[in-house]
Short mmCIF file of C-alpha atoms in Angstrom, two decimals:
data_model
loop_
_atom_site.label_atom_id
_atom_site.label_comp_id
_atom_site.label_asym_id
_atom_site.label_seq_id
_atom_site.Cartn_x
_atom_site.Cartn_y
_atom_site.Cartn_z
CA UNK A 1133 0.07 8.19 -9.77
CA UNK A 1134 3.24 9.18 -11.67
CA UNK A 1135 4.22 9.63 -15.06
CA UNK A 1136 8.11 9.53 -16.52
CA UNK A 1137 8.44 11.08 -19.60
CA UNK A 1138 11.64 10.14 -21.17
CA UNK A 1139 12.73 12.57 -23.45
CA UNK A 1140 15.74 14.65 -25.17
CA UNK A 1141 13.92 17.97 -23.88
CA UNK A 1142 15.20 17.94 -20.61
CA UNK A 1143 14.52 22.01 -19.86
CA UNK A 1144 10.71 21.16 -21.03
CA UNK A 1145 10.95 23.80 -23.86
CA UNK A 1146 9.01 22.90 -26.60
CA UNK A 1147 5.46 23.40 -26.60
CA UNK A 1148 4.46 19.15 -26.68
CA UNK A 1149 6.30 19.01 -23.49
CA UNK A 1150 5.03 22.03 -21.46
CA UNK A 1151 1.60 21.38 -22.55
CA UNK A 1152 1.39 17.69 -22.03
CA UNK A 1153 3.21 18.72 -18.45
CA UNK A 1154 0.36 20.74 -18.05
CA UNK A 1155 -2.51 19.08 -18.71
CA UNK A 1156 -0.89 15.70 -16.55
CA UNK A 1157 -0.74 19.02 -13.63
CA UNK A 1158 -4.40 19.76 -14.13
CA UNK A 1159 -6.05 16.25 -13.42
CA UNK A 1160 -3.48 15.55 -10.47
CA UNK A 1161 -1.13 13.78 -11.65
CA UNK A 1162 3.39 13.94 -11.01
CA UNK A 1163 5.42 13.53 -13.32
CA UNK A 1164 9.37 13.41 -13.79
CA UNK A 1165 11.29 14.14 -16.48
CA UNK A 1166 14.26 11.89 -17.60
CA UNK A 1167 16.44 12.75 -19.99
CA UNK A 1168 18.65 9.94 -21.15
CA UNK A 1169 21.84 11.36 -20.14
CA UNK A 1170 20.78 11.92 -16.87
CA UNK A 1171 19.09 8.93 -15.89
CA UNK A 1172 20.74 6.34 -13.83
CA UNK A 1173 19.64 2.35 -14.11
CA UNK A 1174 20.86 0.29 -11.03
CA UNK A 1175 20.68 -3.13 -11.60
CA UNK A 1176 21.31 -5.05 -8.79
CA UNK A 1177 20.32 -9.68 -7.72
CA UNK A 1178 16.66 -9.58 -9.45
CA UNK A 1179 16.12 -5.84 -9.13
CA UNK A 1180 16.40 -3.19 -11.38
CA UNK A 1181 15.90 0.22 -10.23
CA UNK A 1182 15.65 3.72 -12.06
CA UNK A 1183 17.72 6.93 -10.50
CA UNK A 1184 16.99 10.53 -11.82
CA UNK A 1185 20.29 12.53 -11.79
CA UNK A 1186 20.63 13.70 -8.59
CA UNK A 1187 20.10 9.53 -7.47
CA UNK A 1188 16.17 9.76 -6.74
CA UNK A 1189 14.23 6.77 -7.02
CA UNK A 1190 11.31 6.79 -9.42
CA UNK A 1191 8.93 4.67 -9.88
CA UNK A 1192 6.26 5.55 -12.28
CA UNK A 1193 3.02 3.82 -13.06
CA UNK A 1194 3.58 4.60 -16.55
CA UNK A 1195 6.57 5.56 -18.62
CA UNK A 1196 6.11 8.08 -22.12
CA UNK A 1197 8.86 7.44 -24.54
CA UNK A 1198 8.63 11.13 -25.72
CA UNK A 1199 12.40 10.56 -27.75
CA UNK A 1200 12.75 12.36 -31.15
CA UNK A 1201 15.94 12.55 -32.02
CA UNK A 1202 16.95 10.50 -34.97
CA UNK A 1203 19.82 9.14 -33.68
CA UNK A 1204 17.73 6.93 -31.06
CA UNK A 1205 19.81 7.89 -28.53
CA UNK A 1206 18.44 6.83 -24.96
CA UNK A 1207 16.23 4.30 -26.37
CA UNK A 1208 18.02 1.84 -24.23
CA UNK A 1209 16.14 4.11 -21.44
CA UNK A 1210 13.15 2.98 -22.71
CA UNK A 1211 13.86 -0.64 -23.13
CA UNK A 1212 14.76 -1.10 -19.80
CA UNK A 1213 11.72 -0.13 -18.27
CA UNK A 1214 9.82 -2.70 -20.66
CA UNK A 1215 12.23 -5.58 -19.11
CA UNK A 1216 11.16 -4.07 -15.93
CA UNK A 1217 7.51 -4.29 -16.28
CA UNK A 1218 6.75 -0.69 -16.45
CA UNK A 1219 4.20 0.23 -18.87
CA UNK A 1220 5.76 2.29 -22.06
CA UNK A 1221 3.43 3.90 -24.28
CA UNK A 1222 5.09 4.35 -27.90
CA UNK A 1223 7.54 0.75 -27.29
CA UNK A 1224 11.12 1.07 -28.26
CA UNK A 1225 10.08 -1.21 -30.90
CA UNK A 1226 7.46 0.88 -32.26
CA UNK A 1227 9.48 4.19 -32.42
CA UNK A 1228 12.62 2.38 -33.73
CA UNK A 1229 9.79 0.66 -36.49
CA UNK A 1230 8.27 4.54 -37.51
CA UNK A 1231 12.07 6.10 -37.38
CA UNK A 1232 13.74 3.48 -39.49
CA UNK A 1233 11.85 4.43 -43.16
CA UNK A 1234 12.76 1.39 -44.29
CA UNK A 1235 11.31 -0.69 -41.33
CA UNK A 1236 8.22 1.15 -42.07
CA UNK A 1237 7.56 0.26 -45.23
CA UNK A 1238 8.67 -2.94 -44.77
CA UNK A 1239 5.52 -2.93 -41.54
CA UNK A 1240 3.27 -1.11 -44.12
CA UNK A 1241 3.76 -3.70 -46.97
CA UNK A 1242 3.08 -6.77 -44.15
CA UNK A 1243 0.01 -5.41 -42.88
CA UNK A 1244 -1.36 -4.00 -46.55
CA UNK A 1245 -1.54 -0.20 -45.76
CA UNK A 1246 -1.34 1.45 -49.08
CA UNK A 1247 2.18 3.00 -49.16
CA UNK A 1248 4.18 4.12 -51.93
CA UNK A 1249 6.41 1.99 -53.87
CA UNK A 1250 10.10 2.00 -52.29
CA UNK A 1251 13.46 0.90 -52.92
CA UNK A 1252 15.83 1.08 -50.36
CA UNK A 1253 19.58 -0.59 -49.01
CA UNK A 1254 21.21 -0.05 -46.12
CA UNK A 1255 24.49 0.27 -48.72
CA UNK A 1256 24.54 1.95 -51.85
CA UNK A 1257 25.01 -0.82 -54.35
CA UNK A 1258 26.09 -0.89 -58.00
CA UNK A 1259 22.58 -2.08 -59.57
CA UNK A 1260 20.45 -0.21 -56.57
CA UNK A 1261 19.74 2.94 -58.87
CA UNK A 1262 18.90 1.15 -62.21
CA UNK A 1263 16.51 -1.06 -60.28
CA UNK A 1264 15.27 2.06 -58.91
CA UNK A 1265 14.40 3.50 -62.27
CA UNK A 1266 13.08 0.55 -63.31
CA UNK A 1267 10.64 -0.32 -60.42
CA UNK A 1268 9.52 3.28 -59.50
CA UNK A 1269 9.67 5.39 -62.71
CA UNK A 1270 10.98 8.52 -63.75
CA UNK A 1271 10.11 10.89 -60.59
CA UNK A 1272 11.70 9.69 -57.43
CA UNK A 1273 12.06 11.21 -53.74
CA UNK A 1274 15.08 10.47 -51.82
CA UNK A 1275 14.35 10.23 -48.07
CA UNK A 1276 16.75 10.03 -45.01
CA UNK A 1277 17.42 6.52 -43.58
CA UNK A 1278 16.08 8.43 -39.96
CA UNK A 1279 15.17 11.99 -41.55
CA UNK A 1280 12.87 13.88 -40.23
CA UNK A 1281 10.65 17.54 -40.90
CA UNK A 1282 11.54 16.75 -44.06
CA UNK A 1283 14.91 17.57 -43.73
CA UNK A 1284 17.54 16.28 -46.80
CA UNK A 1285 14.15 15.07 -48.73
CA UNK A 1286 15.16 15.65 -52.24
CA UNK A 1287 12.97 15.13 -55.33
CA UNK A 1288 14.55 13.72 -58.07
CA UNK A 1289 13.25 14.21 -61.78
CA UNK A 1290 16.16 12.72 -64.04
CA UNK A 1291 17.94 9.30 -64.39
CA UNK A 1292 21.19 11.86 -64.10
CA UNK A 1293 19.82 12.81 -60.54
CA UNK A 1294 19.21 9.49 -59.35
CA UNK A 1295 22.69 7.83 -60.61
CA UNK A 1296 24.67 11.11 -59.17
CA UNK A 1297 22.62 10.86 -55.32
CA UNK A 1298 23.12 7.18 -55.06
CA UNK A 1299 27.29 7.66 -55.85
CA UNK A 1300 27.12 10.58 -53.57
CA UNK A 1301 25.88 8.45 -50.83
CA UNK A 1302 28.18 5.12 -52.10
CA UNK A 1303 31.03 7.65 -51.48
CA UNK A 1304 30.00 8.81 -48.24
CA UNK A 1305 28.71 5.02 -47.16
CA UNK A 1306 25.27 5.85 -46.23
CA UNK A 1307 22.06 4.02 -46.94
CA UNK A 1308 19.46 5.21 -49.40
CA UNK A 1309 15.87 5.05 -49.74
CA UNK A 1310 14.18 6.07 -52.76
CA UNK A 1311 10.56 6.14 -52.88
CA UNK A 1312 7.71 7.03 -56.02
CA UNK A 1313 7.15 10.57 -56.47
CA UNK A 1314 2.85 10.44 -55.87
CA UNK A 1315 0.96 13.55 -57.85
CA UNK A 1316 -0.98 15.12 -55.33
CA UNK A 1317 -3.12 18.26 -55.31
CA UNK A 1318 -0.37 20.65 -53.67
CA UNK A 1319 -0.52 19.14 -50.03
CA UNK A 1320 -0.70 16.31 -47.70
CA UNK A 1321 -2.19 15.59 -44.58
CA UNK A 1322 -1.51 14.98 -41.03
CA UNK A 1323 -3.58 12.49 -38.44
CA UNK A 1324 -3.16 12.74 -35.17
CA UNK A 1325 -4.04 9.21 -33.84
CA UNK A 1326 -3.93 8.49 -29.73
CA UNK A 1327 -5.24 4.95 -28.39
CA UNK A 1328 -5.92 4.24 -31.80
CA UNK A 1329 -8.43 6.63 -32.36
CA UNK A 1330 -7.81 9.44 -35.06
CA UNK A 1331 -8.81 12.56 -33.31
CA UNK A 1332 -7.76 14.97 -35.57
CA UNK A 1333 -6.12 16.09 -38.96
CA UNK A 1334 -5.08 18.93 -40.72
CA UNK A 1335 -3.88 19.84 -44.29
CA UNK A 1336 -0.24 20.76 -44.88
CA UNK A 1337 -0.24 22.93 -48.23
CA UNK A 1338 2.65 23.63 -50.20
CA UNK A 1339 3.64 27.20 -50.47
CA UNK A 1340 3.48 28.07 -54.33
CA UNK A 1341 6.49 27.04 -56.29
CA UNK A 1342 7.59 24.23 -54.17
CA UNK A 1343 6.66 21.18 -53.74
CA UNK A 1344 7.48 20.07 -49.96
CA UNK A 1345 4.25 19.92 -47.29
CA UNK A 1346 6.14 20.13 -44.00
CA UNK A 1347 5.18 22.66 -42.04
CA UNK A 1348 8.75 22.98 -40.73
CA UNK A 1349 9.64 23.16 -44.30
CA UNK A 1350 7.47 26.42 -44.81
CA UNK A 1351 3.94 23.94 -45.48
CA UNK A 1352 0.63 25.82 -44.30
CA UNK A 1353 -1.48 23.80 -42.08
CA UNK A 1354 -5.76 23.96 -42.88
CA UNK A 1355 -8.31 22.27 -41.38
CA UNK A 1356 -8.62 18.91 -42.75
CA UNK A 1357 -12.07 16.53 -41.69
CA UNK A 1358 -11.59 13.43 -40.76
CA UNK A 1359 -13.51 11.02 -42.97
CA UNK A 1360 -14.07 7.03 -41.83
CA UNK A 1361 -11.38 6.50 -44.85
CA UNK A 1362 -8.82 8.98 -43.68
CA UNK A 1363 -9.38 8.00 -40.14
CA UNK A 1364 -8.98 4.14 -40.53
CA UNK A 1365 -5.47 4.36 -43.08
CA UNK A 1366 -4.17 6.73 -40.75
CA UNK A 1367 -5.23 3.85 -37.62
CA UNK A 1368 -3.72 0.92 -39.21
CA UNK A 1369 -0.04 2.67 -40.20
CA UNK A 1370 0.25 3.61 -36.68
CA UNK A 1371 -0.80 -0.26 -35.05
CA UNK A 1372 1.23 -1.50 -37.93
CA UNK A 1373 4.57 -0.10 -36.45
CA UNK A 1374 3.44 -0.91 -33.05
CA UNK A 1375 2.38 2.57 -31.53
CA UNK A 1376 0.41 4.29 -29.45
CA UNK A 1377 0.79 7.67 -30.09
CA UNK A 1378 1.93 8.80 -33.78
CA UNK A 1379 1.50 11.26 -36.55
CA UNK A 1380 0.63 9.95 -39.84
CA UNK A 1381 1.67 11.79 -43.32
CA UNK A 1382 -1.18 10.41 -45.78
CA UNK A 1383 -0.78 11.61 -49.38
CA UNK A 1384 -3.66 12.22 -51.31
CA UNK A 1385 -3.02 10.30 -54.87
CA UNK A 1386 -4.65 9.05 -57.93
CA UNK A 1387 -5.42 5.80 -56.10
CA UNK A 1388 -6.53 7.00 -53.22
CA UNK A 1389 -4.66 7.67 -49.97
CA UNK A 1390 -1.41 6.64 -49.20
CA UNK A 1391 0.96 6.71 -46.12
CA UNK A 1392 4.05 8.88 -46.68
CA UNK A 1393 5.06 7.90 -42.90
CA UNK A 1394 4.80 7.65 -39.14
CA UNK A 1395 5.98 10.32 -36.59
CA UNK A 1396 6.58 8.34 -33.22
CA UNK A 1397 7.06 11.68 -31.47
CA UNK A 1398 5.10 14.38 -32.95
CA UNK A 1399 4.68 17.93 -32.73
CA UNK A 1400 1.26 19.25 -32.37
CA UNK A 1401 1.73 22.47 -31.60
CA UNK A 1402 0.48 24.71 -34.61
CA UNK A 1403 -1.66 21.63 -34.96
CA UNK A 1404 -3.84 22.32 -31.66
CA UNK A 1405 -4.91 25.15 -33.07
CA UNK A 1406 -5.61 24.37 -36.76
CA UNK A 1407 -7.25 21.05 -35.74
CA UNK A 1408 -9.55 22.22 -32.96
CA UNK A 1409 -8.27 19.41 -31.01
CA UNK A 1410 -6.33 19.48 -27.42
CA UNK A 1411 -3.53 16.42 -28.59
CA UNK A 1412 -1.79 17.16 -25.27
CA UNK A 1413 -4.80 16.22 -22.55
CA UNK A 1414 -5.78 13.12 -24.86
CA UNK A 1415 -1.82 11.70 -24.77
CA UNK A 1416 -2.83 12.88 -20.52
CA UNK A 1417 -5.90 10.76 -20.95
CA UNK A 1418 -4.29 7.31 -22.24
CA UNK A 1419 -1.24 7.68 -19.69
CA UNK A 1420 -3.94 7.45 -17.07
CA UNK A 1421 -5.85 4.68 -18.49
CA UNK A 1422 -2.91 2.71 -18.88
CA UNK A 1423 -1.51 3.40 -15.58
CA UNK A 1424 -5.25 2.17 -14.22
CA UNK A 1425 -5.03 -0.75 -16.42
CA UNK A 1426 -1.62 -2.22 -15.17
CA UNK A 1427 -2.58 -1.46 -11.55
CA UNK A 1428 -6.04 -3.17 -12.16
CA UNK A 1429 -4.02 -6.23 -13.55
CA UNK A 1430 -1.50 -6.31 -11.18
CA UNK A 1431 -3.74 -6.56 -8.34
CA UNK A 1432 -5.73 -9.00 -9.99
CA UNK A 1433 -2.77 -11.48 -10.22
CA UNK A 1434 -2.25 -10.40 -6.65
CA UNK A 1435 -5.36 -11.55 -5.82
CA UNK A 1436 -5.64 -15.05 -7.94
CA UNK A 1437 -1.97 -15.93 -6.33
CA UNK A 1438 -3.37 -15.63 -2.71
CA UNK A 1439 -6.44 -17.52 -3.56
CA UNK A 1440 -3.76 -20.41 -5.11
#
């Protein structure tokens, strides 16, 4: 069996690489990885074939679409093996879906997953920031279009703020998303779901005097249980974007939980530890079983066409 994990860390240098590498090593199984820029697709009369970048052939059972980057580059990667027939876990779809905020909400809105209330334009115009006084209220958080670790999020407190970020970004012609600022108790919390199961979670406290969870942002991860309630919100985001593989942001608010957003990619490392939970050699786990599961099909219609 082999996995290719396509991915923008080609050297394997983050942690969710070299562990997931790993833990694929100890139960047997190869793996390649192909980073976009050095992967080669050959498409010939009714054949399409996939080159590392020396010009090796793989062929994996099962494909990981371990991208991050905002910017979506090598997604195409991705798509390709789906036209292919290759089985992808985390579809092109799905990580464009949890990337895009906006397509996100829009996902969490269809499928009724408690979410806060958004307003959001791939423009900037003229009425966008009085509607979003009016809809959301007075405390607003401005979000990247494709942010992420919480990067450029930006709480906004006065209808001065909000008018002056949505000119800034008119100016500069990017989009804006503006979403309701939800009182919480000082943190969030972060789900770890695999083969939509939620196998672990962990707090993310604010430090004191600020007001951002990320843990990239200075948060401070806790143990966090994960209740029936916790676990099934965090479940449903993840199939509502399409996933397999995600990391939900749940805000605890006056209404109950909400979902801040979905990580397509996420990192687990500091998680592992805090969680009590091995993320790596469960992502290991469902790359198998889906591997099995195609072959088991495949052979199956293998079978039923030489019986026709």
């Amino acid at each position: 069996m082999q996995v290719a994990i396509v991915t923008h860390d080609r050297q394997a240098r983050s942690y969710r690489t070299r562990a997931l590498l790993d833990r694929l090593h100890v139960r047997g199984v190869r793996w390649v990885l192909l980073s976009p820029d050095r992967t080669i697709v050959e498409i010939l009369q009714g054949t399409i074939r996939f080159l590392d970048g020396a010009g090796r052939l793989v062929t994996p059972d099962v494909v990981l679409n371990a991208l991050y980057l905002a910017s979506g580059y090598g997604l195409e990667i991705i798509e390709a093996f789906e036209a292919a027939g290759v089985p992808v876990v985390n579809s092109a779809a799905g990580w464009r879906k949890a990337k895009t905020k906006a397509l996100a909400s829009v996902a969490f809105c269809v499928h009724g997953v408690a979410h806060p209330e958004t307003v959001c334009s791939p423009g900037a115009p003229p009425a966008l920031a009085a509607v979003a006084q009016a809809s959301l209220g007075p405390l607003l958080v401005y979000k990247p279009w494709r942010g992420t670790m919480g990067a450029g999020v930006t709480l906004l407190t006065r209808p001065r703020s909000v008018y002056g970020a949505v000119a800034r970004l008119a100016r500069r012609g990017a989009p804006v998303y503006l979403q309701r600022f939800v009182p919480n108790p000082g943190r969030d919390i972060r789900v770890m779901v695999v083969g939509g199961e939620a196998i672990g979670a962990t707090y993310r406290l604010a430090r004191r005097g600020r007001w951002k969870t990320n843990v990239a942002a200075g948060g401070i991860p806790a143990p966090c249980p994960v209740t029936p309630e916790l676990g099934a919100i965090a479940v449903a985001a993840t199939a509502s974007v399409g996933l397999d593989i995600a990391g939900v942001d749940v805000i605890e608010g006056p209404e109950g939980y909400q979902i801040l957003e979905v990580n397509a990619w996420p990192n687990y490392e500091r998680f592992d530890q805090v969680a009590g939970v091995d993320v790596a050699d469960r992502i290991a786990e469902l790359l198998i079983v889906r591997a099995q599961t195609a072959a088991a099909g495949r052979a199956g219609a293998e079978a039923a066409a030489a019986e026709g």
